[in-house]
Coordinates of C-alpha atoms in Angstrom, one line a residue:
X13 CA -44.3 -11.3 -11.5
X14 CA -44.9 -15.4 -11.8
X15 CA -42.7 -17.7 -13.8
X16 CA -44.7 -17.2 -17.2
X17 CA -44.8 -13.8 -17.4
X18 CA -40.7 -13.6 -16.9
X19 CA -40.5 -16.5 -19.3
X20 CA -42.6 -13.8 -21.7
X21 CA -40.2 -11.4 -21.0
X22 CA -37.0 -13.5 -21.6
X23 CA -38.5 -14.6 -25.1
X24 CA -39.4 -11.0 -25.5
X25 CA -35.6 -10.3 -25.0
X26 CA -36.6 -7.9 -21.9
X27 CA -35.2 -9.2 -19.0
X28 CA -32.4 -8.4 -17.1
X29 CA -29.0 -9.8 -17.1
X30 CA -29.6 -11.5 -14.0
X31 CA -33.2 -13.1 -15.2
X32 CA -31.8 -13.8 -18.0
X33 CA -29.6 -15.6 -16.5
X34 CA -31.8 -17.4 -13.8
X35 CA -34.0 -18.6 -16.6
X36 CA -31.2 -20.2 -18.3
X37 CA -30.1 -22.0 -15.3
X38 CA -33.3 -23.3 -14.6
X39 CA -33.8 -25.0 -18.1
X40 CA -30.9 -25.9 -18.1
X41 CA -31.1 -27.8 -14.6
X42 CA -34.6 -29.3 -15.8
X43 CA -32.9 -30.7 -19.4
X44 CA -30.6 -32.1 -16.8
X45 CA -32.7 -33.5 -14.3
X46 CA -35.2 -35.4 -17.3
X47 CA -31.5 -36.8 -18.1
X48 CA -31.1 -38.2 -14.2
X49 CA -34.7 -39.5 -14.1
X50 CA -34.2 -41.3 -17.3
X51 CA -30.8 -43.1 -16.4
X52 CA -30.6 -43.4 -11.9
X53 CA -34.3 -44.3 -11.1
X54 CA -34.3 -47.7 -11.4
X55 CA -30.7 -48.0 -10.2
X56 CA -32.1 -46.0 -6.9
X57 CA -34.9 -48.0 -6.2
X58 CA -33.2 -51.7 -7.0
X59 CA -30.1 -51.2 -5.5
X60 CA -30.3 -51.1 -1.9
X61 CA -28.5 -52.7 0.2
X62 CA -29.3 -53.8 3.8
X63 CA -27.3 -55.5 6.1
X64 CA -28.8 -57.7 8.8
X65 CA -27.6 -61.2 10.1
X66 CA -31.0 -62.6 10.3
X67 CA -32.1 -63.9 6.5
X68 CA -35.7 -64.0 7.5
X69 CA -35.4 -60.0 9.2
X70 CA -33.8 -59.2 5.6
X71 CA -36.5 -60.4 3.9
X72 CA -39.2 -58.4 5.8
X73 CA -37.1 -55.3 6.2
X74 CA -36.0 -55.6 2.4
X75 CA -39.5 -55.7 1.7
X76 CA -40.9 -52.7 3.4
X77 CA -37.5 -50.6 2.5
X78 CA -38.6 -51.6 -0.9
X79 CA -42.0 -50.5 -0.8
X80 CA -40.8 -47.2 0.8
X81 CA -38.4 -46.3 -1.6
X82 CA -40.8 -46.9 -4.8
X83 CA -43.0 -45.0 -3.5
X84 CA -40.9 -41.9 -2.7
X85 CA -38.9 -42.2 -5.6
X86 CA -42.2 -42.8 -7.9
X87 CA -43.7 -39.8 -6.0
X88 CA -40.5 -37.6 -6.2
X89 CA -40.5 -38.8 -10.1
X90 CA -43.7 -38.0 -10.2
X91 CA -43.3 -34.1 -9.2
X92 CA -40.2 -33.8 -10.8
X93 CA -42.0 -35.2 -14.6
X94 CA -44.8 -33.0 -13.7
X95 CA -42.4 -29.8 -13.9
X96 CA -40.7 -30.8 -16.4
X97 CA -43.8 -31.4 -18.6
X98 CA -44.9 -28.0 -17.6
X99 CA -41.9 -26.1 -18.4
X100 CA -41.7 -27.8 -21.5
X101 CA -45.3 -26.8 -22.1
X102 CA -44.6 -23.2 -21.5
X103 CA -41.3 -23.1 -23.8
X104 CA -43.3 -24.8 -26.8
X105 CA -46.5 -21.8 -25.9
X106 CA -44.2 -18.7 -25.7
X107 CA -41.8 -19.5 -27.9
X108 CA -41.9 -20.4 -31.8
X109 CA -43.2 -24.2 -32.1
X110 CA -42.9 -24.9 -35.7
X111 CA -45.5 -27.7 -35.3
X112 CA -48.0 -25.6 -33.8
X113 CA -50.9 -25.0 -36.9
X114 CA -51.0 -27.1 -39.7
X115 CA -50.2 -30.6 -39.7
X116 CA -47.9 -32.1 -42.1
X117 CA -49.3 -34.8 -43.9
X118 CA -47.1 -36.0 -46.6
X119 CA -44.2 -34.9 -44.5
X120 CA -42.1 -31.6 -44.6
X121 CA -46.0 -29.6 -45.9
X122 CA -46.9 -28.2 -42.3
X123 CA -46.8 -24.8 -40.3
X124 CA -42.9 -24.3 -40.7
X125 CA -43.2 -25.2 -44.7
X126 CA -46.3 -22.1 -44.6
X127 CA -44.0 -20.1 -42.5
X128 CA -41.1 -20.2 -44.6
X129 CA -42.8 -20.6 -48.0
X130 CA -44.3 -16.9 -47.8
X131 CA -41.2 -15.0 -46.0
X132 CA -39.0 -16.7 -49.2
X133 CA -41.5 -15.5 -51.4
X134 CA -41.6 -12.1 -49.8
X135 CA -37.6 -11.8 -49.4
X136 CA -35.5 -13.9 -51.2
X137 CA -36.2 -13.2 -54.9
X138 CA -35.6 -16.7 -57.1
X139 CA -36.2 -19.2 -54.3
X140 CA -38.9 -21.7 -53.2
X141 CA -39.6 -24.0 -50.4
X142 CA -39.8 -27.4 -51.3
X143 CA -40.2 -28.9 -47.9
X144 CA -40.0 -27.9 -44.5
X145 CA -39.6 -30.2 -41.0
X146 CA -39.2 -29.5 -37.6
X147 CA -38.1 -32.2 -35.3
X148 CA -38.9 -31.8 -31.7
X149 CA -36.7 -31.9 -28.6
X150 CA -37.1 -30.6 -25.0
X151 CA -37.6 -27.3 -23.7
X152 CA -38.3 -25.1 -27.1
X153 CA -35.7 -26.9 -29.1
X154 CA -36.0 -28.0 -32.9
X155 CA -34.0 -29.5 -35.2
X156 CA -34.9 -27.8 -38.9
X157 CA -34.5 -29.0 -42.1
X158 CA -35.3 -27.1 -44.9
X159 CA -34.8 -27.8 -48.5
X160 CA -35.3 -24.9 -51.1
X161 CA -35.9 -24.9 -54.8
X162 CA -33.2 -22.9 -56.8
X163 CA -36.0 -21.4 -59.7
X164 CA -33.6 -20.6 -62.7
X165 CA -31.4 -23.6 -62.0
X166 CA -34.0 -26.4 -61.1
X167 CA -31.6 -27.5 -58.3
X168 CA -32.2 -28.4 -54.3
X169 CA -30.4 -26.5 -52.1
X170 CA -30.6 -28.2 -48.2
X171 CA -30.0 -27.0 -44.6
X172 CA -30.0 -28.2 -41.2
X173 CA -30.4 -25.5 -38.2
X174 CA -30.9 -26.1 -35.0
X175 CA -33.6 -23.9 -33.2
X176 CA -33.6 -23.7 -29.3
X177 CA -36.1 -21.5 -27.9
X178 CA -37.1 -19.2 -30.3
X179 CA -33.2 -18.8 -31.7
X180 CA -31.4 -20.2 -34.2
X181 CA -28.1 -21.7 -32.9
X182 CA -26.0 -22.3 -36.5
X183 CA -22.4 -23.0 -36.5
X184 CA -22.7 -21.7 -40.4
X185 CA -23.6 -19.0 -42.5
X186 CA -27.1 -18.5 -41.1
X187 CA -28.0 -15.9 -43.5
X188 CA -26.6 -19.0 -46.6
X189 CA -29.2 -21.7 -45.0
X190 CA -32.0 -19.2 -45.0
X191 CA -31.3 -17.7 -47.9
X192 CA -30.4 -14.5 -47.2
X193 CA -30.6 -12.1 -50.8
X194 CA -27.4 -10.6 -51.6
X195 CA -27.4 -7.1 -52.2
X196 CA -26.9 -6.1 -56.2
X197 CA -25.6 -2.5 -57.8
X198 CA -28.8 -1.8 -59.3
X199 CA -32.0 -2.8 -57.5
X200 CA -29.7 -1.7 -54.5
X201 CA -29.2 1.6 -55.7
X202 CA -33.6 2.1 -56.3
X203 CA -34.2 0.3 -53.0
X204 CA -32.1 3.0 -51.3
X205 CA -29.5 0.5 -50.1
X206 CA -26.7 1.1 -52.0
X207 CA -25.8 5.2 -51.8
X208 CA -23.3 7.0 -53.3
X209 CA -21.5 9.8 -52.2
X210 CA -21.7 12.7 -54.5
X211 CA -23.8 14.6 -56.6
X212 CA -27.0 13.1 -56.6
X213 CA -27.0 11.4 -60.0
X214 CA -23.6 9.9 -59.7
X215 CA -25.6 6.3 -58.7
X216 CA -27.9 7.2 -61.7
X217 CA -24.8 7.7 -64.0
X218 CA -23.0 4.4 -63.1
X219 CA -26.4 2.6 -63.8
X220 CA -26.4 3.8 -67.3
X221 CA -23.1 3.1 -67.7
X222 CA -23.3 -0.3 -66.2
X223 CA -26.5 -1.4 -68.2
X224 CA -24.6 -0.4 -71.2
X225 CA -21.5 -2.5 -70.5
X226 CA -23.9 -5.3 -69.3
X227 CA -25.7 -5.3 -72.8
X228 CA -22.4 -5.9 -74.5
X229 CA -21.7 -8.6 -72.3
X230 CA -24.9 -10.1 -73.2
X231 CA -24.7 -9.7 -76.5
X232 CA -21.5 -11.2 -76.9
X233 CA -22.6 -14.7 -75.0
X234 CA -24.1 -17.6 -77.7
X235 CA -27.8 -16.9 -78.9
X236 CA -29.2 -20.1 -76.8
X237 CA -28.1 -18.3 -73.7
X238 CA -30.2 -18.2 -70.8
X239 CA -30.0 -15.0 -68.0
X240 CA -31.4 -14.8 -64.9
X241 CA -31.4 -10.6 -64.3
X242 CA -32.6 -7.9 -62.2
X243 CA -34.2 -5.1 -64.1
X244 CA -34.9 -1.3 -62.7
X245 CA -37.7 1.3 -63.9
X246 CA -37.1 4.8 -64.3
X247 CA -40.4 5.3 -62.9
X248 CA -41.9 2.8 -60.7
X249 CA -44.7 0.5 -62.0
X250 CA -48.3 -0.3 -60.5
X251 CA -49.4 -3.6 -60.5
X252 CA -51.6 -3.0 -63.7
X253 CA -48.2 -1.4 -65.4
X254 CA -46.5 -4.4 -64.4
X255 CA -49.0 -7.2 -65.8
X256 CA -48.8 -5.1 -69.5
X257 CA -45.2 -5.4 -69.0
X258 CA -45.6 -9.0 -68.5
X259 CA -48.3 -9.3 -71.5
X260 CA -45.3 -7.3 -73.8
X261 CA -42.9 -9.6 -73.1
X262 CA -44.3 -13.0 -73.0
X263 CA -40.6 -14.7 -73.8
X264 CA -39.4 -14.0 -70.4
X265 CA -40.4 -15.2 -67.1
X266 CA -41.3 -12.7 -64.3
X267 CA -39.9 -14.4 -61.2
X268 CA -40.2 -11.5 -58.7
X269 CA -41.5 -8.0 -58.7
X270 CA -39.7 -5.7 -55.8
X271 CA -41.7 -3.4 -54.0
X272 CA -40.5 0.1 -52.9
X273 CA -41.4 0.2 -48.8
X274 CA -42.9 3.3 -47.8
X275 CA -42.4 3.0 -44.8
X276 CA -38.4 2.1 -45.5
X277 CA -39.0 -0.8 -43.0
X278 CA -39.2 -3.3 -45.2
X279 CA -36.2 -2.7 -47.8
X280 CA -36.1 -5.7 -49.4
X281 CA -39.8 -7.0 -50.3
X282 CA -41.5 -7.6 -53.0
X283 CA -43.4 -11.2 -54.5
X284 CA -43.4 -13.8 -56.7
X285 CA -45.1 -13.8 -60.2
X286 CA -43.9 -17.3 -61.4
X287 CA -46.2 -19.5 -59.8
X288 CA -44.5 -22.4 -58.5
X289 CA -43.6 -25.0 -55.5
X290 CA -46.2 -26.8 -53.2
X291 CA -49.4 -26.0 -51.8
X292 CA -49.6 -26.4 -48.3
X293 CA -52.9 -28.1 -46.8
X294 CA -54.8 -24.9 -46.1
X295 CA -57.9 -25.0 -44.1
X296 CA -61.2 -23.0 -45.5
X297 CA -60.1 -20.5 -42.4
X298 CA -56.7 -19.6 -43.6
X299 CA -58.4 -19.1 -47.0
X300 CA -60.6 -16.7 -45.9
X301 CA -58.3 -14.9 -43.7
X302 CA -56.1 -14.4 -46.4
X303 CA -57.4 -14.5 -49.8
X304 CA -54.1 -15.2 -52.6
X305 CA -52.3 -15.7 -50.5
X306 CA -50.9 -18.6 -52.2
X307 CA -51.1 -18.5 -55.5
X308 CA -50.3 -21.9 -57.5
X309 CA -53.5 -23.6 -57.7
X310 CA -55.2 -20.4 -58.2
X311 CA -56.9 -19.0 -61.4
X312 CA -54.9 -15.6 -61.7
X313 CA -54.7 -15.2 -65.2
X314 CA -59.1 -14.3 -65.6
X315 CA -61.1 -11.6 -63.9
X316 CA -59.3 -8.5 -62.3
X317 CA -55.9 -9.9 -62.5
X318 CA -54.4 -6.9 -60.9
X319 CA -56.8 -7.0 -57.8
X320 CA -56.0 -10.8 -57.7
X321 CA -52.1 -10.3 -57.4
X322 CA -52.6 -7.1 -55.3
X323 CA -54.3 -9.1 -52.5
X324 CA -51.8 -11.7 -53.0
X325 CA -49.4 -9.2 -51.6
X326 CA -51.7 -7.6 -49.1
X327 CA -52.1 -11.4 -47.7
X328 CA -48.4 -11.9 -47.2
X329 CA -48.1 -9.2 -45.3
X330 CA -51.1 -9.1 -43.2
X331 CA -49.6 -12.9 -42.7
X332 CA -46.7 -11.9 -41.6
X333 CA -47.5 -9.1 -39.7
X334 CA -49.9 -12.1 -37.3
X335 CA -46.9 -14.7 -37.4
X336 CA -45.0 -12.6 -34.2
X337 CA -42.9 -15.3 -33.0
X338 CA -41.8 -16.6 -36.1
X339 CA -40.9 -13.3 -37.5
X340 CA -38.8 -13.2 -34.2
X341 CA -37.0 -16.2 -35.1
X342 CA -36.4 -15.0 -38.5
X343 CA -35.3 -11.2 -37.3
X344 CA -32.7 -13.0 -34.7
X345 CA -31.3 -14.6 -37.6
X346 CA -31.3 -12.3 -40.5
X347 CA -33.6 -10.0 -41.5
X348 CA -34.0 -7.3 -38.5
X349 CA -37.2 -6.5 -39.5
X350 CA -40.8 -7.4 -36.9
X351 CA -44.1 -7.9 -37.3
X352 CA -45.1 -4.4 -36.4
X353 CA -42.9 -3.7 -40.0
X354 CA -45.3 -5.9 -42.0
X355 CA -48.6 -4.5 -40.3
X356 CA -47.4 -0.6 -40.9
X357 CA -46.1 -1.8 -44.8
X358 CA -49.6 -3.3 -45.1
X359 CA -51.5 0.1 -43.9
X360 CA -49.2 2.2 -46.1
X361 CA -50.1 -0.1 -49.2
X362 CA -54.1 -0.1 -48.8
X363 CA -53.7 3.7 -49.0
X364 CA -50.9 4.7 -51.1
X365 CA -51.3 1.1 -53.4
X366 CA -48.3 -0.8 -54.6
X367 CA -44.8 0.7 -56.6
X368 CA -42.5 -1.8 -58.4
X369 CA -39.5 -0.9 -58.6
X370 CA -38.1 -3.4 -60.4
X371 CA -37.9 -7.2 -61.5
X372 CA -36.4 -10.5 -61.5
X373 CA -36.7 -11.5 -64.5
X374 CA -35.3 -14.8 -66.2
X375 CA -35.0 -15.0 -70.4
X376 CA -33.3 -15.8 -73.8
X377 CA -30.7 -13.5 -74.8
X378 CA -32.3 -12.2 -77.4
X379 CA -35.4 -11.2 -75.6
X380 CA -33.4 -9.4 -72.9
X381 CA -31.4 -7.4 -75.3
X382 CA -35.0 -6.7 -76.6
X383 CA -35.9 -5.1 -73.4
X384 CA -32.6 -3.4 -73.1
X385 CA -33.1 -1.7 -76.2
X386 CA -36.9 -0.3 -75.4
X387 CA -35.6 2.2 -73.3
X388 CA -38.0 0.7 -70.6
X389 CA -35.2 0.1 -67.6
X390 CA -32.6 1.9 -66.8
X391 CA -30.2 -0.3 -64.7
X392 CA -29.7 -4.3 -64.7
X393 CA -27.8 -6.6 -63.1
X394 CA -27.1 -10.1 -64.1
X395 CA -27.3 -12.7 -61.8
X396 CA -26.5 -15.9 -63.7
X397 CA -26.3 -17.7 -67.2
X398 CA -26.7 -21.1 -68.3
X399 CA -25.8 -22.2 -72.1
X400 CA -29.4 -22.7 -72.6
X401 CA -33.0 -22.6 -71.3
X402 CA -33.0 -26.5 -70.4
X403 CA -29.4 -27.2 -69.2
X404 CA -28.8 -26.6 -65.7

């Protein structure tokens, strides 16, 4: 086995201890060594010393020493650069380079912003990417930051993580700067991660009770109230059954539609409905490769509009199911979940189509009471409230 191939295998998180370990000693010692070069080589070959009574001797001894040690030293530089070049090479090609793709232009609109802009979309419900940079160092390491949209609030949220070969090294709440979804009663309870222990409608009878005591919280709150909410079906929804639900209730905003996984892989997926954020510089390939796949420019509203928003989600996953190493980064991180997830979700969707579960929705109060009262959902949870649509 050469070099590369155990490199693989360390990314891979398949070596032994004691590879493991060799591997980290030898970057190490290479991070340590660019250091050396950088700070002794001209001390090494200007500070010689030789001593000789003759002044004339000195000067011709001086000057072939001289020429001796440049050209060692600039030849032993020269080798040692020439490693260090190529393990740095190697890191940034097995590992997740951020800046390897599209090119930012304006600044903070490349391959991470791309990266990071669909997994949001796909996980955390309520959340954009406004802008994503990666700032390179040696040997696979990054320096991140990330600045996310808040969608019901209008505010910036910001984080700084460091990334060093393929891992993300945070002192903080790594699940907080990637925006980790936190796990509510009832779109927990349909997406199978909140169970109960009982009979088998004892989640299904705190629901009820829950969305009842949740309407007469919401109807007690002033009637310019704004609600950001999560909404459950008795019966999940097809895209088609989701767009008339949208078409019905044209006062609220659908901000995410969760998806039931099939496959139970992918627990907490779903996408975005309010179109939103930047468009990153796409290339006519990515386009074809992955048709919808970002929405906001796009004409989504004419034509089969549930084929259009059905290969929207198709995209994202076939997406993420090709992005292997940053999926790795993000599974070391937070989510658990790989690539193979994505491409068996994807498979199980072409065949068995698409089931919403539920919805994030955001609205007036009277409009969600409105809903309430259709008898359409059957669990809700309320995620925040502002006095009014336009105060933040």
């Amino acid at each position: 086995m050469n070099y590369e191939e155990l490199l693989k295998k360390y990314r891979q998180g398949q070596t032994t201890e004691e590879e493991t370990r060799r591997i980290e000693e030898d970057i190490e010692k290479f991070e340590a060594i660019s250091v050396y070069l950088e700070e002794t080589l001209e001390e090494e070959r200007t500070g010689l010393e030789i001593e000789e009574a003759d002044a004339k001797d000195i000067r011709r001894i001086k000057g072939k020493v001289n020429r001796k040690v440049f050209f060692y030293s600039f030849s032993g530089a020269a080798v040692l650069i020439a490693i260090i070049l190529l393990i740095n090479l190697i890191c940034s090609q097995i590992f997740y380079n951020p800046n390897k793709g599209i090119r930012e232009i304006y600044g903070g609109d490349g391959q991470l912003m791309l990266d990071l802009s669909v997994y949001t979309e796909m996980h955390n419900p309520g959340y954009i990417v406004n802008q994503a940079h990666a700032e390179p160092d040696w040997f696979g390491k990054y320096g991140l930051s990330v600045t996310w949209g808040r969608l019901f609030t209008g505010e910036e949220e910001k984080a700084y993580i460091n990334l060093v070969r393929g891992k993300v090294k945070e002192s903080g709440n790594v699940e907080r700067s990637f925006k980790g979804t936190s796990i509510y009663h009832a779109i927990g309870t349909k997406l199978g991660m909140v169970i109960y222990e009982g009979k088998d409608d004892t989640s299904m009878d705190l629901a009820k009770a829950e969305l009842q005591n949740q309407q007469e919280h919401i109807a007690a709150l002033p009637e310019s109230a704004y609600l950001a909410v999560n909404i459950t079906f008795p019966e999940a929804k097809t895209v088609e059954e989701m767009l008339k639900f949208a078409d019905q209730y044209q006062g609220v905003s659908i901000i995410y539609n969760y998806v039931e996984s099939k496959t139970g892989a992918l627990q907490m997926n779903g996408f975005g409905f309010e179109r939103a954020g930047i468009i990153p510089d796409q290339t006519e390939e990515i386009n074809q490769k992955y048709p919808y796949l970002w929405t906001l420019g796009e004409d989504m509203d004419s034509g089969d509009r549930a084929e259009k928003w059905t290969l929207h989600y198709e995209s994202m996953l076939k997406y993420l199911s090709e992005r292997g190493e940053f999926i790795d980064m993000m599974t070391d991180a937070v989510s658990g979940w790989s690539s193979v997830d994505y491409k068996e979700e994807l498979e199980t969707v072409k065949k068995e189509g698409i089931h919403i579960v539920g919805m994030q929705i955001h609205g007036k109060r009277q409009d969600i009471l409105d809903i309430i009262a259709s008898g359409e959902i059957d669990g809700m949870d309320i995620l925040d409230v502002k006095v009014s649509e336009y105060s933040r």
